[in-house]
Amino acid sequence: MTGITEHLSAVRDRAREAAEHAGRNVDEITIVAVSKQQPADAVQAAYRAGLRHFGESYVQEAVPKMDALRPLDAAWHFVGRIQGNKTRPIAERFQWVHTLERERIARRLSDQRPFHAPPLKVLIQVNLGDPRKAGVAPEEAADLAAAVASLPRLELRGLMTIPPAGLDERATAAYFDRLARLRGTLEDSGLSVPDLSMGMSGDFEAAIAAGATLVRIGTSIFGERGTRSSPVPEQTGGGERT
Ligand SMILES: *Cc1c(COP(=O)(O)O)cnc(C)c1O
């Protein structure tokens, strides 16, 4: 696991520089280390290096890692496609969900959130480009946000997006700006929308410039995925749109 500490300090330097350049305080920005397809010992190494927020895309892969880190005060963020039949372990085991797209799933997560746990923090995934890809259209975000805000066991936190592949730097910056403006629109309508989850290894500086508060970073911290003895992700094909 050598390398994680060095990688992380390089990521922190890049984040600090981007924040300073944008006139922002780097403390407003949380690094979510996306540990999908990385083994539990890599997550432990990242924890020892100071990270406390971890992102996972597959429930079955995440749970053993959570168990391995159970005594530690790590916060787990679900950043994958939510399958209708996997909401219970998400509601029970995660603190954050970045990828909500449907009100029915929101209601289920609220119903299944354990009473002893604080409300599940939820971000709505917005798609500002290709409508066939994951995420709600910007026009649908307000209704879904209002629905989340009204559910007792969910806490509306914000919006999340993944830009389409292949955008140049300028188009990526413009894309992130659009999500930030959508957040402003929702806040003008009276909703509390404190977070913007945007930016990955290749574009997190641009996301920070546009106002990201959560950056989801995998390979820049852990290296390439699946190069160590990593668990095999569960199948995600087909049935997720229940
Ligand atoms: C895998 C993944 C990331 C991390 O991507 P990197 O390019 O490795 O930093 C971030 N967000 C989501 C939703 C992911 O699935």
PDB file of C-alpha atoms and ligand atoms in Angstrom:
ATOM      1  CA  MET A   1       0.000   0.000   0.000  1.00  0.00           C
ATOM      2  CA  THR A   2       2.957   2.347  -0.235  1.00  0.00           C
ATOM      3  CA  GLY A   3       2.054   5.317  -2.321  1.00  0.00           C
ATOM      4  CA  ILE A   4      -1.311   6.199  -0.841  1.00  0.00           C
ATOM      5  CA  THR A   5       0.159   8.746   1.567  1.00  0.00           C
ATOM      6  CA  GLU A   6       2.180  10.351  -1.236  1.00  0.00           C
ATOM      7  CA  HIS A   7      -0.739  10.276  -3.653  1.00  0.00           C
ATOM      8  CA  LEU A   8      -2.999  11.815  -1.057  1.00  0.00           C
ATOM      9  CA  SER A   9      -0.623  14.631  -0.284  1.00  0.00           C
ATOM     10  CA  ALA A  10      -0.384  15.412  -4.016  1.00  0.00           C
ATOM     11  CA  VAL A  11      -4.201  15.439  -4.222  1.00  0.00           C
ATOM     12  CA  ARG A  12      -4.422  17.726  -1.194  1.00  0.00           C
ATOM     13  CA  ASP A  13      -1.888  20.095  -2.766  1.00  0.00           C
ATOM     14  CA  ARG A  14      -3.884  20.210  -5.994  1.00  0.00           C
ATOM     15  CA  ALA A  15      -7.122  20.796  -4.071  1.00  0.00           C
ATOM     16  CA  ARG A  16      -5.570  23.569  -1.973  1.00  0.00           C
ATOM     17  CA  GLU A  17      -4.177  25.284  -5.035  1.00  0.00           C
ATOM     18  CA  ALA A  18      -7.507  25.083  -6.856  1.00  0.00           C
ATOM     19  CA  ALA A  19      -9.334  26.437  -3.797  1.00  0.00           C
ATOM     20  CA  GLU A  20      -6.884  29.313  -3.341  1.00  0.00           C
ATOM     21  CA  HIS A  21      -7.140  30.169  -7.005  1.00  0.00           C
ATOM     22  CA  ALA A  22     -10.929  30.304  -6.660  1.00  0.00           C
ATOM     23  CA  GLY A  23     -10.765  32.340  -3.450  1.00  0.00           C
ATOM     24  CA  ARG A  24     -12.239  29.471  -1.462  1.00  0.00           C
ATOM     25  CA  ASN A  25     -11.226  27.895   1.827  1.00  0.00           C
ATOM     26  CA  VAL A  26      -9.993  24.349   1.217  1.00  0.00           C
ATOM     27  CA  ASP A  27     -11.690  23.279   4.472  1.00  0.00           C
ATOM     28  CA  GLU A  28     -15.044  23.637   2.669  1.00  0.00           C
ATOM     29  CA  ILE A  29     -14.053  20.755   0.416  1.00  0.00           C
ATOM     30  CA  THR A  30     -14.301  17.130   1.530  1.00  0.00           C
ATOM     31  CA  ILE A  31     -12.320  14.482  -0.270  1.00  0.00           C
ATOM     32  CA  VAL A  32     -14.382  11.333  -0.729  1.00  0.00           C
ATOM     33  CA  ALA A  33     -11.889   8.560  -1.478  1.00  0.00           C
ATOM     34  CA  VAL A  34     -13.621   6.288  -3.979  1.00  0.00           C
ATOM     35  CA  SER A  35     -12.383   2.860  -2.941  1.00  0.00           C
ATOM     36  CA  LYS A  36     -14.402   0.692  -5.332  1.00  0.00           C
ATOM     37  CA  GLN A  37     -12.366  -2.245  -6.601  1.00  0.00           C
ATOM     38  CA  GLN A  38      -9.721  -1.532  -3.989  1.00  0.00           C
ATOM     39  CA  PRO A  39      -9.108  -4.034  -1.169  1.00  0.00           C
ATOM     40  CA  ALA A  40      -9.885  -3.328   2.478  1.00  0.00           C
ATOM     41  CA  ASP A  41      -6.211  -2.914   3.354  1.00  0.00           C
ATOM     42  CA  ALA A  42      -5.985  -0.035   0.871  1.00  0.00           C
ATOM     43  CA  VAL A  43      -8.936   1.619   2.597  1.00  0.00           C
ATOM     44  CA  GLN A  44      -7.228   1.096   5.945  1.00  0.00           C
ATOM     45  CA  ALA A  45      -4.037   2.661   4.598  1.00  0.00           C
ATOM     46  CA  ALA A  46      -6.040   5.638   3.356  1.00  0.00           C
ATOM     47  CA  TYR A  47      -7.659   5.939   6.771  1.00  0.00           C
ATOM     48  CA  ARG A  48      -4.245   5.943   8.430  1.00  0.00           C
ATOM     49  CA  ALA A  49      -3.205   8.648   5.967  1.00  0.00           C
ATOM     50  CA  GLY A  50      -6.031  10.788   7.347  1.00  0.00           C
ATOM     51  CA  LEU A  51      -9.021  10.159   5.077  1.00  0.00           C
ATOM     52  CA  ARG A  52     -12.408   9.696   6.728  1.00  0.00           C
ATOM     53  CA  HIS A  53     -14.840   9.675   3.782  1.00  0.00           C
ATOM     54  CA  PHE A  54     -14.987   6.689   1.454  1.00  0.00           C
ATOM     55  CA  GLY A  55     -17.074   6.126  -1.654  1.00  0.00           C
ATOM     56  CA  GLU A  56     -18.287   2.772  -2.943  1.00  0.00           C
ATOM     57  CA  SER A  57     -20.308   1.856  -6.032  1.00  0.00           C
ATOM     58  CA  TYR A  58     -21.320  -1.729  -5.282  1.00  0.00           C
ATOM     59  CA  VAL A  59     -23.134  -2.738  -2.095  1.00  0.00           C
ATOM     60  CA  GLN A  60     -21.795  -6.290  -1.953  1.00  0.00           C
ATOM     61  CA  GLU A  61     -18.247  -5.121  -2.381  1.00  0.00           C
ATOM     62  CA  ALA A  62     -18.613  -2.334   0.164  1.00  0.00           C
ATOM     63  CA  VAL A  63     -20.034  -4.274   3.098  1.00  0.00           C
ATOM     64  CA  PRO A  64     -16.934  -6.435   3.842  1.00  0.00           C
ATOM     65  CA  LYS A  65     -14.763  -3.315   3.731  1.00  0.00           C
ATOM     66  CA  MET A  66     -17.099  -1.537   6.117  1.00  0.00           C
ATOM     67  CA  ASP A  67     -16.890  -4.529   8.435  1.00  0.00           C
ATOM     68  CA  ALA A  68     -13.090  -4.452   8.258  1.00  0.00           C
ATOM     69  CA  LEU A  69     -13.082  -0.772   9.239  1.00  0.00           C
ATOM     70  CA  ARG A  70     -15.992  -0.975  11.631  1.00  0.00           C
ATOM     71  CA  PRO A  71     -14.282   0.348  14.787  1.00  0.00           C
ATOM     72  CA  LEU A  72     -13.028   3.388  12.866  1.00  0.00           C
ATOM     73  CA  ASP A  73     -15.105   6.538  12.430  1.00  0.00           C
ATOM     74  CA  ALA A  74     -15.261   6.385   8.647  1.00  0.00           C
ATOM     75  CA  ALA A  75     -18.204   7.852   6.714  1.00  0.00           C
ATOM     76  CA  TRP A  76     -19.403   5.805   3.755  1.00  0.00           C
ATOM     77  CA  HIS A  77     -20.798   7.366   0.593  1.00  0.00           C
ATOM     78  CA  PHE A  78     -22.766   5.332  -1.931  1.00  0.00           C
ATOM     79  CA  VAL A  79     -21.826   6.626  -5.402  1.00  0.00           C
ATOM     80  CA  GLY A  80     -23.090   3.807  -7.652  1.00  0.00           C
ATOM     81  CA  ARG A  81     -26.334   3.089  -9.462  1.00  0.00           C
ATOM     82  CA  ILE A  82     -29.030   2.305  -6.890  1.00  0.00           C
ATOM     83  CA  GLN A  83     -30.762  -0.973  -7.629  1.00  0.00           C
ATOM     84  CA  GLY A  84     -34.307  -1.175  -6.318  1.00  0.00           C
ATOM     85  CA  ASN A  85     -33.571  -4.423  -4.472  1.00  0.00           C
ATOM     86  CA  LYS A  86     -30.426  -3.036  -2.765  1.00  0.00           C
ATOM     87  CA  THR A  87     -31.892  -0.074  -0.922  1.00  0.00           C
ATOM     88  CA  ARG A  88     -31.952  -1.737   2.504  1.00  0.00           C
ATOM     89  CA  PRO A  89     -28.203  -2.281   2.905  1.00  0.00           C
ATOM     90  CA  ILE A  90     -27.657   1.233   1.561  1.00  0.00           C
ATOM     91  CA  ALA A  91     -30.109   2.692   4.085  1.00  0.00           C
ATOM     92  CA  GLU A  92     -28.579   0.647   6.892  1.00  0.00           C
ATOM     93  CA  ARG A  93     -24.864   0.909   6.204  1.00  0.00           C
ATOM     94  CA  PHE A  94     -24.115   4.179   4.419  1.00  0.00           C
ATOM     95  CA  GLN A  95     -24.167   7.737   5.750  1.00  0.00           C
ATOM     96  CA  TRP A  96     -24.410   9.392   2.337  1.00  0.00           C
ATOM     97  CA  VAL A  97     -26.002   8.597  -1.035  1.00  0.00           C
ATOM     98  CA  HIS A  98     -24.876  10.668  -4.055  1.00  0.00           C
ATOM     99  CA  THR A  99     -26.874   8.997  -6.785  1.00  0.00           C
ATOM    100  CA  LEU A 100     -30.572   9.368  -6.075  1.00  0.00           C
ATOM    101  CA  GLU A 101     -32.646   9.560  -9.258  1.00  0.00           C
ATOM    102  CA  ARG A 102     -36.136   8.434  -8.305  1.00  0.00           C
ATOM    103  CA  GLU A 103     -38.715   9.401  -5.705  1.00  0.00           C
ATOM    104  CA  ARG A 104     -39.754   5.798  -5.186  1.00  0.00           C
ATOM    105  CA  ILE A 105     -36.197   4.928  -4.185  1.00  0.00           C
ATOM    106  CA  ALA A 106     -36.101   7.977  -1.902  1.00  0.00           C
ATOM    107  CA  ARG A 107     -39.221   6.803  -0.087  1.00  0.00           C
ATOM    108  CA  ARG A 108     -37.803   3.330   0.283  1.00  0.00           C
ATOM    109  CA  LEU A 109     -34.487   4.625   1.675  1.00  0.00           C
ATOM    110  CA  SER A 110     -36.378   6.783   4.173  1.00  0.00           C
ATOM    111  CA  ASP A 111     -38.581   3.854   5.255  1.00  0.00           C
ATOM    112  CA  GLN A 112     -35.574   1.571   5.641  1.00  0.00           C
ATOM    113  CA  ARG A 113     -33.267   3.993   7.455  1.00  0.00           C
ATOM    114  CA  PRO A 114     -32.796   2.597  10.995  1.00  0.00           C
ATOM    115  CA  PHE A 115     -34.350   4.686  13.770  1.00  0.00           C
ATOM    116  CA  HIS A 116     -31.137   4.814  15.782  1.00  0.00           C
ATOM    117  CA  ALA A 117     -29.191   6.314  12.881  1.00  0.00           C
ATOM    118  CA  PRO A 118     -29.203   9.987  11.881  1.00  0.00           C
ATOM    119  CA  PRO A 119     -31.072  10.801   8.660  1.00  0.00           C
ATOM    120  CA  LEU A 120     -29.376   9.533   5.509  1.00  0.00           C
ATOM    121  CA  LYS A 121     -27.658  12.398   3.679  1.00  0.00           C
ATOM    122  CA  VAL A 122     -28.822  12.464   0.070  1.00  0.00           C
ATOM    123  CA  LEU A 123     -27.635  14.114  -3.113  1.00  0.00           C
ATOM    124  CA  ILE A 124     -29.591  14.039  -6.336  1.00  0.00           C
ATOM    125  CA  GLN A 125     -27.680  12.954  -9.401  1.00  0.00           C
ATOM    126  CA  VAL A 126     -28.318  15.386 -12.220  1.00  0.00           C
ATOM    127  CA  ASN A 127     -27.582  14.789 -15.866  1.00  0.00           C
ATOM    128  CA  LEU A 128     -26.973  17.998 -17.789  1.00  0.00           C
ATOM    129  CA  GLY A 129     -25.994  16.189 -20.971  1.00  0.00           C
ATOM    130  CA  ASP A 130     -26.936  12.796 -22.342  1.00  0.00           C
ATOM    131  CA  PRO A 131     -30.453  11.888 -21.122  1.00  0.00           C
ATOM    132  CA  ARG A 132     -29.768   8.176 -21.631  1.00  0.00           C
ATOM    133  CA  LYS A 133     -27.100   8.273 -18.940  1.00  0.00           C
ATOM    134  CA  ALA A 134     -27.675   8.228 -15.164  1.00  0.00           C
ATOM    135  CA  GLY A 135     -29.197  11.201 -13.426  1.00  0.00           C
ATOM    136  CA  VAL A 136     -32.379  13.276 -13.601  1.00  0.00           C
ATOM    137  CA  ALA A 137     -32.829  16.074 -16.098  1.00  0.00           C
ATOM    138  CA  PRO A 138     -32.290  19.530 -14.554  1.00  0.00           C
ATOM    139  CA  GLU A 139     -36.034  20.316 -14.894  1.00  0.00           C
ATOM    140  CA  GLU A 140     -36.829  17.297 -12.707  1.00  0.00           C
ATOM    141  CA  ALA A 141     -34.366  18.122  -9.941  1.00  0.00           C
ATOM    142  CA  ALA A 142     -36.575  20.567  -8.037  1.00  0.00           C
ATOM    143  CA  ASP A 143     -39.467  18.125  -7.593  1.00  0.00           C
ATOM    144  CA  LEU A 144     -37.188  15.304  -6.492  1.00  0.00           C
ATOM    145  CA  ALA A 145     -35.301  17.635  -4.137  1.00  0.00           C
ATOM    146  CA  ALA A 146     -38.580  18.762  -2.561  1.00  0.00           C
ATOM    147  CA  ALA A 147     -39.640  15.126  -2.153  1.00  0.00           C
ATOM    148  CA  VAL A 148     -36.357  14.234  -0.431  1.00  0.00           C
ATOM    149  CA  ALA A 149     -36.617  17.282   1.837  1.00  0.00           C
ATOM    150  CA  SER A 150     -40.098  16.152   2.917  1.00  0.00           C
ATOM    151  CA  LEU A 151     -39.069  12.618   3.881  1.00  0.00           C
ATOM    152  CA  PRO A 152     -38.468  12.139   7.606  1.00  0.00           C
ATOM    153  CA  ARG A 153     -35.398   9.895   7.502  1.00  0.00           C
ATOM    154  CA  LEU A 154     -33.552  11.642   4.663  1.00  0.00           C
ATOM    155  CA  GLU A 155     -31.592  14.871   4.749  1.00  0.00           C
ATOM    156  CA  LEU A 156     -31.368  16.715   1.438  1.00  0.00           C
ATOM    157  CA  ARG A 157     -27.714  17.696   1.036  1.00  0.00           C
ATOM    158  CA  GLY A 158     -27.260  18.640  -2.574  1.00  0.00           C
ATOM    159  CA  LEU A 159     -26.626  17.766  -6.178  1.00  0.00           C
ATOM    160  CA  MET A 160     -24.154  15.451  -7.831  1.00  0.00           C
ATOM    161  CA  THR A 161     -23.046  15.126 -11.422  1.00  0.00           C
ATOM    162  CA  ILE A 162     -20.616  13.319 -13.707  1.00  0.00           C
ATOM    163  CA  PRO A 163     -19.791  15.197 -16.916  1.00  0.00           C
ATOM    164  CA  PRO A 164     -19.959  13.217 -20.154  1.00  0.00           C
ATOM    165  CA  ALA A 165     -16.652  11.730 -21.283  1.00  0.00           C
ATOM    166  CA  GLY A 166     -14.555  13.672 -23.721  1.00  0.00           C
ATOM    167  CA  LEU A 167     -15.345  17.263 -22.750  1.00  0.00           C
ATOM    168  CA  ASP A 168     -12.423  19.649 -23.005  1.00  0.00           C
ATOM    169  CA  GLU A 169     -11.376  21.809 -20.067  1.00  0.00           C
ATOM    170  CA  ARG A 170     -13.628  24.700 -20.992  1.00  0.00           C
ATOM    171  CA  ALA A 171     -16.699  22.558 -21.554  1.00  0.00           C
ATOM    172  CA  THR A 172     -16.045  20.722 -18.284  1.00  0.00           C
ATOM    173  CA  ALA A 173     -15.870  24.029 -16.401  1.00  0.00           C
ATOM    174  CA  ALA A 174     -19.095  25.181 -18.077  1.00  0.00           C
ATOM    175  CA  TYR A 175     -20.777  21.895 -17.169  1.00  0.00           C
ATOM    176  CA  PHE A 176     -19.842  22.247 -13.496  1.00  0.00           C
ATOM    177  CA  ASP A 177     -21.013  25.879 -13.527  1.00  0.00           C
ATOM    178  CA  ARG A 178     -24.420  24.720 -14.733  1.00  0.00           C
ATOM    179  CA  LEU A 179     -24.801  22.390 -11.755  1.00  0.00           C
ATOM    180  CA  ALA A 180     -23.790  25.230  -9.426  1.00  0.00           C
ATOM    181  CA  ARG A 181     -26.443  27.474 -11.016  1.00  0.00           C
ATOM    182  CA  LEU A 182     -29.070  24.755 -10.627  1.00  0.00           C
ATOM    183  CA  ARG A 183     -28.208  24.568  -6.935  1.00  0.00           C
ATOM    184  CA  GLY A 184     -28.750  28.348  -6.761  1.00  0.00           C
ATOM    185  CA  THR A 185     -32.171  27.975  -8.385  1.00  0.00           C
ATOM    186  CA  LEU A 186     -33.208  25.341  -5.839  1.00  0.00           C
ATOM    187  CA  GLU A 187     -31.997  27.512  -2.969  1.00  0.00           C
ATOM    188  CA  ASP A 188     -33.956  30.474  -4.359  1.00  0.00           C
ATOM    189  CA  SER A 189     -37.049  28.269  -4.165  1.00  0.00           C
ATOM    190  CA  GLY A 190     -36.444  27.830  -0.434  1.00  0.00           C
ATOM    191  CA  LEU A 191     -34.667  24.475  -0.270  1.00  0.00           C
ATOM    192  CA  SER A 192     -31.442  24.007   1.658  1.00  0.00           C
ATOM    193  CA  VAL A 193     -28.881  22.592  -0.757  1.00  0.00           C
ATOM    194  CA  PRO A 194     -25.458  22.922   0.858  1.00  0.00           C
ATOM    195  CA  ASP A 195     -23.434  20.435  -1.179  1.00  0.00           C
ATOM    196  CA  LEU A 196     -22.203  19.964  -4.714  1.00  0.00           C
ATOM    197  CA  SER A 197     -20.615  16.571  -5.402  1.00  0.00           C
ATOM    198  CA  MET A 198     -18.577  16.982  -8.548  1.00  0.00           C
ATOM    199  CA  GLY A 199     -15.036  16.351  -9.673  1.00  0.00           C
ATOM    200  CA  MET A 200     -13.054  13.118 -10.023  1.00  0.00           C
ATOM    201  CA  SER A 201      -9.343  12.407 -10.484  1.00  0.00           C
ATOM    202  CA  GLY A 202      -9.231  14.033 -13.911  1.00  0.00           C
ATOM    203  CA  ASP A 203     -11.264  17.169 -13.289  1.00  0.00           C
ATOM    204  CA  PHE A 204     -11.532  17.978  -9.594  1.00  0.00           C
ATOM    205  CA  GLU A 205      -9.685  21.301  -9.864  1.00  0.00           C
ATOM    206  CA  ALA A 206     -12.321  22.564 -12.311  1.00  0.00           C
ATOM    207  CA  ALA A 207     -15.043  21.287  -9.976  1.00  0.00           C
ATOM    208  CA  ILE A 208     -13.510  23.104  -7.008  1.00  0.00           C
ATOM    209  CA  ALA A 209     -13.331  26.290  -9.080  1.00  0.00           C
ATOM    210  CA  ALA A 210     -17.079  25.926  -9.752  1.00  0.00           C
ATOM    211  CA  GLY A 211     -17.965  25.360  -6.091  1.00  0.00           C
ATOM    212  CA  ALA A 212     -17.677  21.622  -5.375  1.00  0.00           C
ATOM    213  CA  THR A 213     -17.888  20.744  -1.668  1.00  0.00           C
ATOM    214  CA  LEU A 214     -17.441  16.984  -2.178  1.00  0.00           C
ATOM    215  CA  VAL A 215     -14.884  15.679  -4.664  1.00  0.00           C
ATOM    216  CA  ARG A 216     -14.938  11.959  -5.431  1.00  0.00           C
ATOM    217  CA  ILE A 217     -11.412  10.772  -6.075  1.00  0.00           C
ATOM    218  CA  GLY A 218     -10.359   7.201  -6.807  1.00  0.00           C
ATOM    219  CA  THR A 219      -7.320   6.534  -8.967  1.00  0.00           C
ATOM    220  CA  SER A 220      -5.371   9.652  -7.952  1.00  0.00           C
ATOM    221  CA  ILE A 221      -5.369   8.299  -4.391  1.00  0.00           C
ATOM    222  CA  PHE A 222      -5.376   4.521  -4.772  1.00  0.00           C
ATOM    223  CA  GLY A 223      -3.844   4.007  -8.202  1.00  0.00           C
ATOM    224  CA  GLU A 224      -5.508   1.962 -10.907  1.00  0.00           C
ATOM    225  CA  ARG A 225      -8.485  -0.140  -9.878  1.00  0.00           C
ATOM    226  CA  GLY A 226      -8.482  -3.899  -9.711  1.00  0.00           C
ATOM    227  CA  THR A 227      -4.699  -4.304  -9.950  1.00  0.00           C
ATOM    228  CA  ARG A 228      -4.485  -5.878  -6.506  1.00  0.00           C
ATOM    229  CA  SER A 229      -6.432  -8.839  -5.123  1.00  0.00           C
ATOM    230  CA  SER A 230      -9.669  -6.911  -5.180  1.00  0.00           C
ATOM    231  CA  PRO A 231     -13.164  -8.243  -4.701  1.00  0.00           C
ATOM    232  CA  VAL A 232     -15.218  -8.784  -7.822  1.00  0.00           C
ATOM    233  CA  PRO A 233     -18.063  -6.277  -8.129  1.00  0.00           C
ATOM    234  CA  GLU A 234     -21.551  -7.680  -8.215  1.00  0.00           C
ATOM    235  CA  GLN A 235     -23.410  -7.798 -11.504  1.00  0.00           C
ATOM    236  CA  THR A 236     -25.160  -4.547 -12.279  1.00  0.00           C
ATOM    237  CA  GLY A 237     -26.603  -5.350 -15.682  1.00  0.00           C
ATOM    238  CA  GLY A 238     -30.281  -5.354 -16.470  1.00  0.00           C
ATOM    239  CA  GLY A 239     -32.587  -5.202 -13.534  1.00  0.00           C
ATOM    240  CA  GLU A 240     -31.709  -1.939 -11.839  1.00  0.00           C
ATOM    241  CA  ARG A 241     -34.547   0.040 -13.413  1.00  0.00           C
ATOM    242  CA  THR A 242     -37.256  -1.772 -11.493  1.00  0.00           C
TER     243      THR A 242
HETATM  244  C1  LIG B   1     -15.201   5.565  -9.837  1.00  0.00           C
HETATM  245  C2  LIG B   1     -15.894   6.818  -9.515  1.00  0.00           C
HETATM  246  C3  LIG B   1     -15.190   7.970  -9.113  1.00  0.00           C
HETATM  247  C4  LIG B   1     -13.681   8.030  -9.017  1.00  0.00           C
HETATM  248  O1  LIG B   1     -13.124   8.110 -10.283  1.00  0.00           O
HETATM  249  P1  LIG B   1     -11.548   8.378 -10.487  1.00  0.00           P
HETATM  250  O2  LIG B   1     -11.463   8.823 -11.886  1.00  0.00           O
HETATM  251  O3  LIG B   1     -10.858   7.075 -10.219  1.00  0.00           O
HETATM  252  O4  LIG B   1     -11.137   9.426  -9.532  1.00  0.00           O
HETATM  253  C5  LIG B   1     -15.925   9.079  -8.784  1.00  0.00           C
HETATM  254  N1  LIG B   1     -17.273   9.100  -8.845  1.00  0.00           N
HETATM  255  C6  LIG B   1     -17.978   8.025  -9.239  1.00  0.00           C
HETATM  256  C7  LIG B   1     -19.457   8.110  -9.289  1.00  0.00           C
HETATM  257  C8  LIG B   1     -17.312   6.857  -9.582  1.00  0.00           C
HETATM  258  O5  LIG B   1     -18.040   5.810  -9.991  1.00  0.00           O
END
